[in-house]
Amino acid sequence: MSQSHHDPSDESGGTNRLKMAIAVTVGAFALIIGVFMLAYFAVGSHTVGKSVDSANTPEAIAKRIAPVSTLEVDESKKPAPALIPVAATSKSVAPIVAVAIPAAAVAGAPSAAGGEGVYKNACVACHGAGIAGAPKSGDKAAWSARIAQGKAMLYDHAIRGYQGKAGVMPAKGGNAALADADVKSAVDYMVSLAK
Ligand code: HEC
């Protein structure tokens, strides 16, 4: 059985063997060339190692991964933005400093704010609009009889407080830490408004 298969090839064995020999030779050459090429590439990556290294310098890498374009702003033409918030905050800080002045007045020392300043901090809440029976500032009718009592009485009532017919005037307007001198200057200011 196997012989019947081999027989035809044996008959043309001459050409078949030649073909086979050529194929083996070509294959061997192809293999050798392939091995040489592999070797060439393998060795080549080492021999070009220097150029590969120069391509991996930080400068070369930075150049390769650099963005397509960069925006460069001329600092000299920029409108210094840092100064704007500073100016804004200095404005917003100002009221806090203004509030700090009455805080010093609360400590008992005569206030630098003067009669008007003390009045605006400690007295205007009631006397500004005439709340709770307080004689309204600048209301001459409400003040004329009180002024007629004399400043000594007004000072005393303002500093120590008193219960009147219209309501209760709390001592120092409820701000016990106020210096007597400040309450007096506030009274002077209120009296001047009613004149
Ligand atoms: C809580 C409200 C209130 C505050 C704050 C207040 N007063 Fe008065 N004050 C009154 C009332 C009410 C009267 C009127 C009382 C009455 O005569 O019945 C009055 C009356 C007065 C009088 C008139 C006294 C008199 O003899 O007629 C003077 C002066 C006065 N206050 C000064 C001041 C001063 C200065 C301050 C701030 C330091 C101040 N008051 C803060 C409520 C207030």
PDB file of C-alpha atoms and ligand atoms in Angstrom:
ATOM      1  CA  MET A   1       0.000   0.000   0.000  1.00  0.00           C
ATOM      2  CA  SER A   2       2.610   2.500   0.949  1.00  0.00           C
ATOM      3  CA  GLN A   3       4.759   1.467  -1.933  1.00  0.00           C
ATOM      4  CA  SER A   4       2.010   2.312  -4.434  1.00  0.00           C
ATOM      5  CA  HIS A   5       2.108   5.878  -3.133  1.00  0.00           C
ATOM      6  CA  HIS A   6       5.865   6.169  -3.233  1.00  0.00           C
ATOM      7  CA  ASP A   7       6.266   4.660  -6.607  1.00  0.00           C
ATOM      8  CA  PRO A   8       5.166   7.615  -8.763  1.00  0.00           C
ATOM      9  CA  SER A   9       7.462   9.970  -6.890  1.00  0.00           C
ATOM     10  CA  ASP A  10      10.287   7.527  -7.259  1.00  0.00           C
ATOM     11  CA  GLU A  11       9.720   7.495 -10.999  1.00  0.00           C
ATOM     12  CA  SER A  12      10.144  11.251 -11.321  1.00  0.00           C
ATOM     13  CA  GLY A  13      12.568  11.184  -8.394  1.00  0.00           C
ATOM     14  CA  GLY A  14      15.286  12.955 -10.342  1.00  0.00           C
ATOM     15  CA  THR A  15      13.416  16.269 -10.783  1.00  0.00           C
ATOM     16  CA  ASN A  16      11.730  15.962  -7.428  1.00  0.00           C
ATOM     17  CA  ARG A  17      15.061  15.606  -5.652  1.00  0.00           C
ATOM     18  CA  LEU A  18      16.431  18.569  -7.588  1.00  0.00           C
ATOM     19  CA  LYS A  19      13.394  20.634  -6.642  1.00  0.00           C
ATOM     20  CA  MET A  20      13.800  19.508  -3.072  1.00  0.00           C
ATOM     21  CA  ALA A  21      17.495  20.409  -3.081  1.00  0.00           C
ATOM     22  CA  ILE A  22      16.738  23.866  -4.503  1.00  0.00           C
ATOM     23  CA  ALA A  23      13.989  24.391  -1.965  1.00  0.00           C
ATOM     24  CA  VAL A  24      16.265  23.352   0.892  1.00  0.00           C
ATOM     25  CA  THR A  25      19.056  25.582  -0.378  1.00  0.00           C
ATOM     26  CA  VAL A  26      16.760  28.578  -0.824  1.00  0.00           C
ATOM     27  CA  GLY A  27      15.237  27.871   2.558  1.00  0.00           C
ATOM     28  CA  ALA A  28      18.654  27.640   4.139  1.00  0.00           C
ATOM     29  CA  PHE A  29      19.712  30.920   2.548  1.00  0.00           C
ATOM     30  CA  ALA A  30      16.490  32.533   3.634  1.00  0.00           C
ATOM     31  CA  LEU A  31      17.096  31.260   7.132  1.00  0.00           C
ATOM     32  CA  ILE A  32      20.682  32.496   7.133  1.00  0.00           C
ATOM     33  CA  ILE A  33      19.655  35.888   5.744  1.00  0.00           C
ATOM     34  CA  GLY A  34      16.908  36.014   8.351  1.00  0.00           C
ATOM     35  CA  VAL A  35      19.368  35.218  11.120  1.00  0.00           C
ATOM     36  CA  PHE A  36      21.790  37.820   9.762  1.00  0.00           C
ATOM     37  CA  MET A  37      19.035  40.410   9.607  1.00  0.00           C
ATOM     38  CA  LEU A  38      17.949  39.583  13.154  1.00  0.00           C
ATOM     39  CA  ALA A  39      21.557  39.815  14.248  1.00  0.00           C
ATOM     40  CA  TYR A  40      21.957  43.070  12.340  1.00  0.00           C
ATOM     41  CA  PHE A  41      18.955  44.647  13.994  1.00  0.00           C
ATOM     42  CA  ALA A  42      19.884  43.260  17.387  1.00  0.00           C
ATOM     43  CA  VAL A  43      23.451  44.529  17.118  1.00  0.00           C
ATOM     44  CA  GLY A  44      22.325  47.634  15.285  1.00  0.00           C
ATOM     45  CA  SER A  45      20.347  48.843  18.297  1.00  0.00           C
ATOM     46  CA  HIS A  46      23.590  48.667  20.251  1.00  0.00           C
ATOM     47  CA  THR A  47      25.802  50.272  17.651  1.00  0.00           C
ATOM     48  CA  VAL A  48      23.376  53.175  17.259  1.00  0.00           C
ATOM     49  CA  GLY A  49      23.216  53.306  21.036  1.00  0.00           C
ATOM     50  CA  LYS A  50      25.010  56.626  21.079  1.00  0.00           C
ATOM     51  CA  SER A  51      22.527  58.325  18.811  1.00  0.00           C
ATOM     52  CA  VAL A  52      19.707  56.778  20.848  1.00  0.00           C
ATOM     53  CA  ASP A  53      21.227  58.239  23.977  1.00  0.00           C
ATOM     54  CA  SER A  54      21.520  61.682  22.439  1.00  0.00           C
ATOM     55  CA  ALA A  55      17.845  61.385  21.521  1.00  0.00           C
ATOM     56  CA  ASN A  56      17.059  60.755  25.186  1.00  0.00           C
ATOM     57  CA  THR A  57      18.683  63.853  26.588  1.00  0.00           C
ATOM     58  CA  PRO A  58      16.274  65.961  28.624  1.00  0.00           C
ATOM     59  CA  GLU A  59      16.438  68.673  25.977  1.00  0.00           C
ATOM     60  CA  ALA A  60      15.618  66.248  23.165  1.00  0.00           C
ATOM     61  CA  ILE A  61      12.729  64.707  25.145  1.00  0.00           C
ATOM     62  CA  ALA A  62      11.375  68.101  26.077  1.00  0.00           C
ATOM     63  CA  LYS A  63      11.522  69.096  22.438  1.00  0.00           C
ATOM     64  CA  ARG A  64       9.606  65.975  21.383  1.00  0.00           C
ATOM     65  CA  ILE A  65       6.872  66.199  24.014  1.00  0.00           C
ATOM     66  CA  ALA A  66       6.623  69.984  23.842  1.00  0.00           C
ATOM     67  CA  PRO A  67       3.117  71.333  23.042  1.00  0.00           C
ATOM     68  CA  VAL A  68       2.495  72.452  19.508  1.00  0.00           C
ATOM     69  CA  SER A  69       2.346  76.072  20.601  1.00  0.00           C
ATOM     70  CA  THR A  70       2.917  78.049  23.767  1.00  0.00           C
ATOM     71  CA  LEU A  71       1.420  81.355  24.889  1.00  0.00           C
ATOM     72  CA  GLU A  72       3.963  83.818  26.196  1.00  0.00           C
ATOM     73  CA  VAL A  73       2.628  86.861  28.016  1.00  0.00           C
ATOM     74  CA  ASP A  74       4.660  90.023  28.083  1.00  0.00           C
ATOM     75  CA  GLU A  75       4.762  90.744  31.830  1.00  0.00           C
ATOM     76  CA  SER A  76       5.541  94.414  31.255  1.00  0.00           C
ATOM     77  CA  LYS A  77       2.250  94.862  29.414  1.00  0.00           C
ATOM     78  CA  LYS A  78       0.155  93.133  32.081  1.00  0.00           C
ATOM     79  CA  PRO A  79      -1.973  95.385  34.358  1.00  0.00           C
ATOM     80  CA  ALA A  80      -0.502  94.171  37.675  1.00  0.00           C
ATOM     81  CA  PRO A  81      -3.614  92.322  38.934  1.00  0.00           C
ATOM     82  CA  ALA A  82      -2.225  91.745  42.438  1.00  0.00           C
ATOM     83  CA  LEU A  83      -2.555  95.433  43.251  1.00  0.00           C
ATOM     84  CA  ILE A  84      -6.288  95.531  42.548  1.00  0.00           C
ATOM     85  CA  PRO A  85      -7.343  93.068  45.303  1.00  0.00           C
ATOM     86  CA  VAL A  86      -5.008  94.814  47.720  1.00  0.00           C
ATOM     87  CA  ALA A  87      -6.711  98.128  47.051  1.00  0.00           C
ATOM     88  CA  ALA A  88     -10.112  96.420  47.367  1.00  0.00           C
ATOM     89  CA  THR A  89      -9.228  94.819  50.696  1.00  0.00           C
ATOM     90  CA  SER A  90      -7.797  98.029  52.105  1.00  0.00           C
ATOM     91  CA  LYS A  91     -11.198  99.614  51.427  1.00  0.00           C
ATOM     92  CA  SER A  92     -13.077  96.746  53.043  1.00  0.00           C
ATOM     93  CA  VAL A  93     -10.719  96.806  56.017  1.00  0.00           C
ATOM     94  CA  ALA A  94     -11.363 100.501  56.655  1.00  0.00           C
ATOM     95  CA  PRO A  95     -14.816  99.981  58.335  1.00  0.00           C
ATOM     96  CA  ILE A  96     -13.256  97.402  60.666  1.00  0.00           C
ATOM     97  CA  VAL A  97     -10.687  99.991  61.751  1.00  0.00           C
ATOM     98  CA  ALA A  98     -13.528 102.491  62.265  1.00  0.00           C
ATOM     99  CA  VAL A  99     -15.304  99.956  64.491  1.00  0.00           C
ATOM    100  CA  ALA A 100     -12.087  99.488  66.461  1.00  0.00           C
ATOM    101  CA  ILE A 101     -12.238 103.126  67.663  1.00  0.00           C
ATOM    102  CA  PRO A 102     -15.473 102.731  69.689  1.00  0.00           C
ATOM    103  CA  ALA A 103     -13.949  99.530  71.080  1.00  0.00           C
ATOM    104  CA  ALA A 104     -11.240 101.732  72.591  1.00  0.00           C
ATOM    105  CA  ALA A 105     -13.961 104.042  73.923  1.00  0.00           C
ATOM    106  CA  VAL A 106     -15.624 101.037  75.573  1.00  0.00           C
ATOM    107  CA  ALA A 107     -12.364 100.469  77.467  1.00  0.00           C
ATOM    108  CA  GLY A 108     -13.084 103.665  79.425  1.00  0.00           C
ATOM    109  CA  ALA A 109     -10.557 106.060  77.926  1.00  0.00           C
ATOM    110  CA  PRO A 110     -11.983 109.295  76.498  1.00  0.00           C
ATOM    111  CA  SER A 111     -12.758 108.603  72.858  1.00  0.00           C
ATOM    112  CA  ALA A 112     -10.983 110.351  70.051  1.00  0.00           C
ATOM    113  CA  ALA A 113     -14.277 110.174  68.155  1.00  0.00           C
ATOM    114  CA  GLY A 114     -15.617 113.207  70.070  1.00  0.00           C
ATOM    115  CA  GLY A 115     -19.211 113.952  71.063  1.00  0.00           C
ATOM    116  CA  GLU A 116     -20.581 113.149  67.617  1.00  0.00           C
ATOM    117  CA  GLY A 117     -18.683 109.869  67.459  1.00  0.00           C
ATOM    118  CA  VAL A 118     -19.858 108.749  70.918  1.00  0.00           C
ATOM    119  CA  TYR A 119     -23.413 109.810  70.074  1.00  0.00           C
ATOM    120  CA  LYS A 120     -23.389 107.798  66.843  1.00  0.00           C
ATOM    121  CA  ASN A 121     -22.081 104.730  68.618  1.00  0.00           C
ATOM    122  CA  ALA A 122     -23.991 104.773  71.909  1.00  0.00           C
ATOM    123  CA  CYS A 123     -26.928 107.186  71.699  1.00  0.00           C
ATOM    124  CA  VAL A 124     -28.322 107.371  68.163  1.00  0.00           C
ATOM    125  CA  ALA A 125     -30.060 104.001  68.515  1.00  0.00           C
ATOM    126  CA  CYS A 126     -32.704 105.653  70.740  1.00  0.00           C
ATOM    127  CA  HIS A 127     -32.262 109.371  70.234  1.00  0.00           C
ATOM    128  CA  GLY A 128     -31.796 109.237  66.451  1.00  0.00           C
ATOM    129  CA  ALA A 129     -35.435 108.335  65.807  1.00  0.00           C
ATOM    130  CA  GLY A 130     -36.866 109.081  69.258  1.00  0.00           C
ATOM    131  CA  ILE A 131     -37.354 105.453  70.231  1.00  0.00           C
ATOM    132  CA  ALA A 132     -38.894 104.337  73.552  1.00  0.00           C
ATOM    133  CA  GLY A 133     -39.719 107.886  74.628  1.00  0.00           C
ATOM    134  CA  ALA A 134     -36.218 109.241  74.014  1.00  0.00           C
ATOM    135  CA  PRO A 135     -36.233 112.894  72.975  1.00  0.00           C
ATOM    136  CA  LYS A 136     -35.371 112.888  69.301  1.00  0.00           C
ATOM    137  CA  SER A 137     -32.124 114.576  68.368  1.00  0.00           C
ATOM    138  CA  GLY A 138     -32.691 117.946  66.689  1.00  0.00           C
ATOM    139  CA  ASP A 139     -36.309 118.065  67.925  1.00  0.00           C
ATOM    140  CA  LYS A 140     -36.277 121.528  69.527  1.00  0.00           C
ATOM    141  CA  ALA A 141     -39.714 121.123  71.150  1.00  0.00           C
ATOM    142  CA  ALA A 142     -38.663 117.898  72.822  1.00  0.00           C
ATOM    143  CA  TRP A 143     -35.358 119.340  74.022  1.00  0.00           C
ATOM    144  CA  SER A 144     -36.104 122.948  75.012  1.00  0.00           C
ATOM    145  CA  ALA A 145     -37.568 122.084  78.439  1.00  0.00           C
ATOM    146  CA  ARG A 146     -34.767 119.566  79.110  1.00  0.00           C
ATOM    147  CA  ILE A 147     -32.049 122.040  78.108  1.00  0.00           C
ATOM    148  CA  ALA A 148     -33.724 124.559  80.421  1.00  0.00           C
ATOM    149  CA  GLN A 149     -32.852 122.227  83.358  1.00  0.00           C
ATOM    150  CA  GLY A 150     -29.219 123.064  82.836  1.00  0.00           C
ATOM    151  CA  LYS A 151     -26.334 121.007  81.542  1.00  0.00           C
ATOM    152  CA  ALA A 152     -25.465 119.629  84.995  1.00  0.00           C
ATOM    153  CA  MET A 153     -28.802 117.850  85.171  1.00  0.00           C
ATOM    154  CA  LEU A 154     -28.529 116.557  81.617  1.00  0.00           C
ATOM    155  CA  TYR A 155     -25.046 115.239  82.276  1.00  0.00           C
ATOM    156  CA  ASP A 156     -26.167 113.569  85.495  1.00  0.00           C
ATOM    157  CA  HIS A 157     -29.172 111.930  83.848  1.00  0.00           C
ATOM    158  CA  ALA A 158     -27.108 110.812  80.920  1.00  0.00           C
ATOM    159  CA  ILE A 159     -24.262 109.399  83.048  1.00  0.00           C
ATOM    160  CA  ARG A 160     -26.235 107.795  85.865  1.00  0.00           C
ATOM    161  CA  GLY A 161     -29.447 107.212  83.940  1.00  0.00           C
ATOM    162  CA  TYR A 162     -32.940 107.997  85.181  1.00  0.00           C
ATOM    163  CA  GLN A 163     -36.588 107.123  84.929  1.00  0.00           C
ATOM    164  CA  GLY A 164     -38.505 110.020  83.372  1.00  0.00           C
ATOM    165  CA  LYS A 165     -42.100 110.529  82.332  1.00  0.00           C
ATOM    166  CA  ALA A 166     -41.429 109.464  78.768  1.00  0.00           C
ATOM    167  CA  GLY A 167     -39.343 106.378  79.542  1.00  0.00           C
ATOM    168  CA  VAL A 168     -36.058 105.087  80.892  1.00  0.00           C
ATOM    169  CA  MET A 169     -32.782 106.722  80.020  1.00  0.00           C
ATOM    170  CA  PRO A 170     -30.224 103.956  80.795  1.00  0.00           C
ATOM    171  CA  ALA A 171     -26.951 105.019  82.460  1.00  0.00           C
ATOM    172  CA  LYS A 172     -24.515 106.048  79.701  1.00  0.00           C
ATOM    173  CA  GLY A 173     -27.071 104.811  77.185  1.00  0.00           C
ATOM    174  CA  GLY A 174     -26.450 101.270  78.407  1.00  0.00           C
ATOM    175  CA  ASN A 175     -22.755 101.474  77.568  1.00  0.00           C
ATOM    176  CA  ALA A 176     -21.303 101.361  81.115  1.00  0.00           C
ATOM    177  CA  ALA A 177     -17.721 101.330  79.823  1.00  0.00           C
ATOM    178  CA  LEU A 178     -18.052 104.823  78.349  1.00  0.00           C
ATOM    179  CA  ALA A 179     -16.002 107.506  80.078  1.00  0.00           C
ATOM    180  CA  ASP A 180     -18.045 110.213  81.778  1.00  0.00           C
ATOM    181  CA  ALA A 181     -16.282 112.789  79.610  1.00  0.00           C
ATOM    182  CA  ASP A 182     -17.491 110.983  76.496  1.00  0.00           C
ATOM    183  CA  VAL A 183     -21.088 110.924  77.734  1.00  0.00           C
ATOM    184  CA  LYS A 184     -20.853 114.643  78.510  1.00  0.00           C
ATOM    185  CA  SER A 185     -19.475 115.451  75.064  1.00  0.00           C
ATOM    186  CA  ALA A 186     -22.283 113.355  73.559  1.00  0.00           C
ATOM    187  CA  VAL A 187     -24.811 115.359  75.576  1.00  0.00           C
ATOM    188  CA  ASP A 188     -23.172 118.564  74.354  1.00  0.00           C
ATOM    189  CA  TYR A 189     -23.479 117.292  70.802  1.00  0.00           C
ATOM    190  CA  MET A 190     -27.170 116.375  71.217  1.00  0.00           C
ATOM    191  CA  VAL A 191     -27.923 119.754  72.827  1.00  0.00           C
ATOM    192  CA  SER A 192     -26.170 121.528  69.947  1.00  0.00           C
ATOM    193  CA  LEU A 193     -28.433 119.660  67.519  1.00  0.00           C
ATOM    194  CA  ALA A 194     -31.516 120.984  69.318  1.00  0.00           C
ATOM    195  CA  LYS A 195     -30.419 124.592  69.374  1.00  0.00           C
TER     196      LYS A 195
HETATM  197  C1  HEC B   1     -32.097 102.681  75.222  1.00  0.00           C
HETATM  198  C2  HEC B   1     -32.431 103.961  74.662  1.00  0.00           C
HETATM  199  C3  HEC B   1     -31.516 105.132  74.979  1.00  0.00           C
HETATM  200  C4  HEC B   1     -30.202 105.250  74.720  1.00  0.00           C
HETATM  201  C5  HEC B   1     -29.276 104.234  74.057  1.00  0.00           C
HETATM  202  C6  HEC B   1     -29.826 106.579  75.134  1.00  0.00           C
HETATM  203  N1  HEC B   1     -30.852 107.219  75.653  1.00  0.00           N
HETATM  204 FE1  HEC B   1     -30.855 109.080  76.404  1.00  0.00          FE
HETATM  205  N2  HEC B   1     -32.808 108.951  76.862  1.00  0.00           N
HETATM  206  C7  HEC B   1     -33.613 107.836  76.584  1.00  0.00           C
HETATM  207  C8  HEC B   1     -34.967 108.104  77.040  1.00  0.00           C
HETATM  208  C9  HEC B   1     -36.142 107.152  76.927  1.00  0.00           C
HETATM  209  C10 HEC B   1     -34.952 109.407  77.529  1.00  0.00           C
HETATM  210  C11 HEC B   1     -36.123 110.198  78.074  1.00  0.00           C
HETATM  211  C12 HEC B   1     -36.428 109.754  79.473  1.00  0.00           C
HETATM  212  C13 HEC B   1     -37.529 110.627  80.032  1.00  0.00           C
HETATM  213  O1  HEC B   1     -37.297 111.838  80.179  1.00  0.00           O
HETATM  214  O2  HEC B   1     -38.617 110.051  80.268  1.00  0.00           O
HETATM  215  C14 HEC B   1     -33.597 109.894  77.378  1.00  0.00           C
HETATM  216  C15 HEC B   1     -33.169 111.148  77.775  1.00  0.00           C
HETATM  217  C16 HEC B   1     -31.910 111.639  77.608  1.00  0.00           C
HETATM  218  C17 HEC B   1     -31.487 112.966  77.999  1.00  0.00           C
HETATM  219  C18 HEC B   1     -32.367 114.044  78.598  1.00  0.00           C
HETATM  220  C19 HEC B   1     -32.232 113.956  80.077  1.00  0.00           C
HETATM  221  C20 HEC B   1     -33.145 114.933  80.758  1.00  0.00           C
HETATM  222  O3  HEC B   1     -32.873 115.227  81.893  1.00  0.00           O
HETATM  223  O4  HEC B   1     -34.145 115.373  80.124  1.00  0.00           O
HETATM  224  C21 HEC B   1     -30.190 113.073  77.691  1.00  0.00           C
HETATM  225  C22 HEC B   1     -29.275 114.282  77.905  1.00  0.00           C
HETATM  226  C23 HEC B   1     -29.790 111.818  77.141  1.00  0.00           C
HETATM  227  N3  HEC B   1     -30.840 110.967  77.099  1.00  0.00           N
HETATM  228  C24 HEC B   1     -28.509 111.552  76.731  1.00  0.00           C
HETATM  229  C25 HEC B   1     -28.136 110.367  76.175  1.00  0.00           C
HETATM  230  C26 HEC B   1     -26.792 110.079  75.754  1.00  0.00           C
HETATM  231  C27 HEC B   1     -25.622 111.052  75.854  1.00  0.00           C
HETATM  232  C28 HEC B   1     -26.787 108.809  75.247  1.00  0.00           C
HETATM  233  C29 HEC B   1     -25.634 108.049  74.688  1.00  0.00           C
HETATM  234  C30 HEC B   1     -24.449 107.948  75.530  1.00  0.00           C
HETATM  235  C31 HEC B   1     -28.141 108.306  75.399  1.00  0.00           C
HETATM  236  N4  HEC B   1     -28.922 109.261  75.943  1.00  0.00           N
HETATM  237  C32 HEC B   1     -28.505 107.055  75.007  1.00  0.00           C
HETATM  238  C33 HEC B   1     -33.215 106.661  76.047  1.00  0.00           C
HETATM  239  C34 HEC B   1     -31.930 106.374  75.589  1.00  0.00           C
END
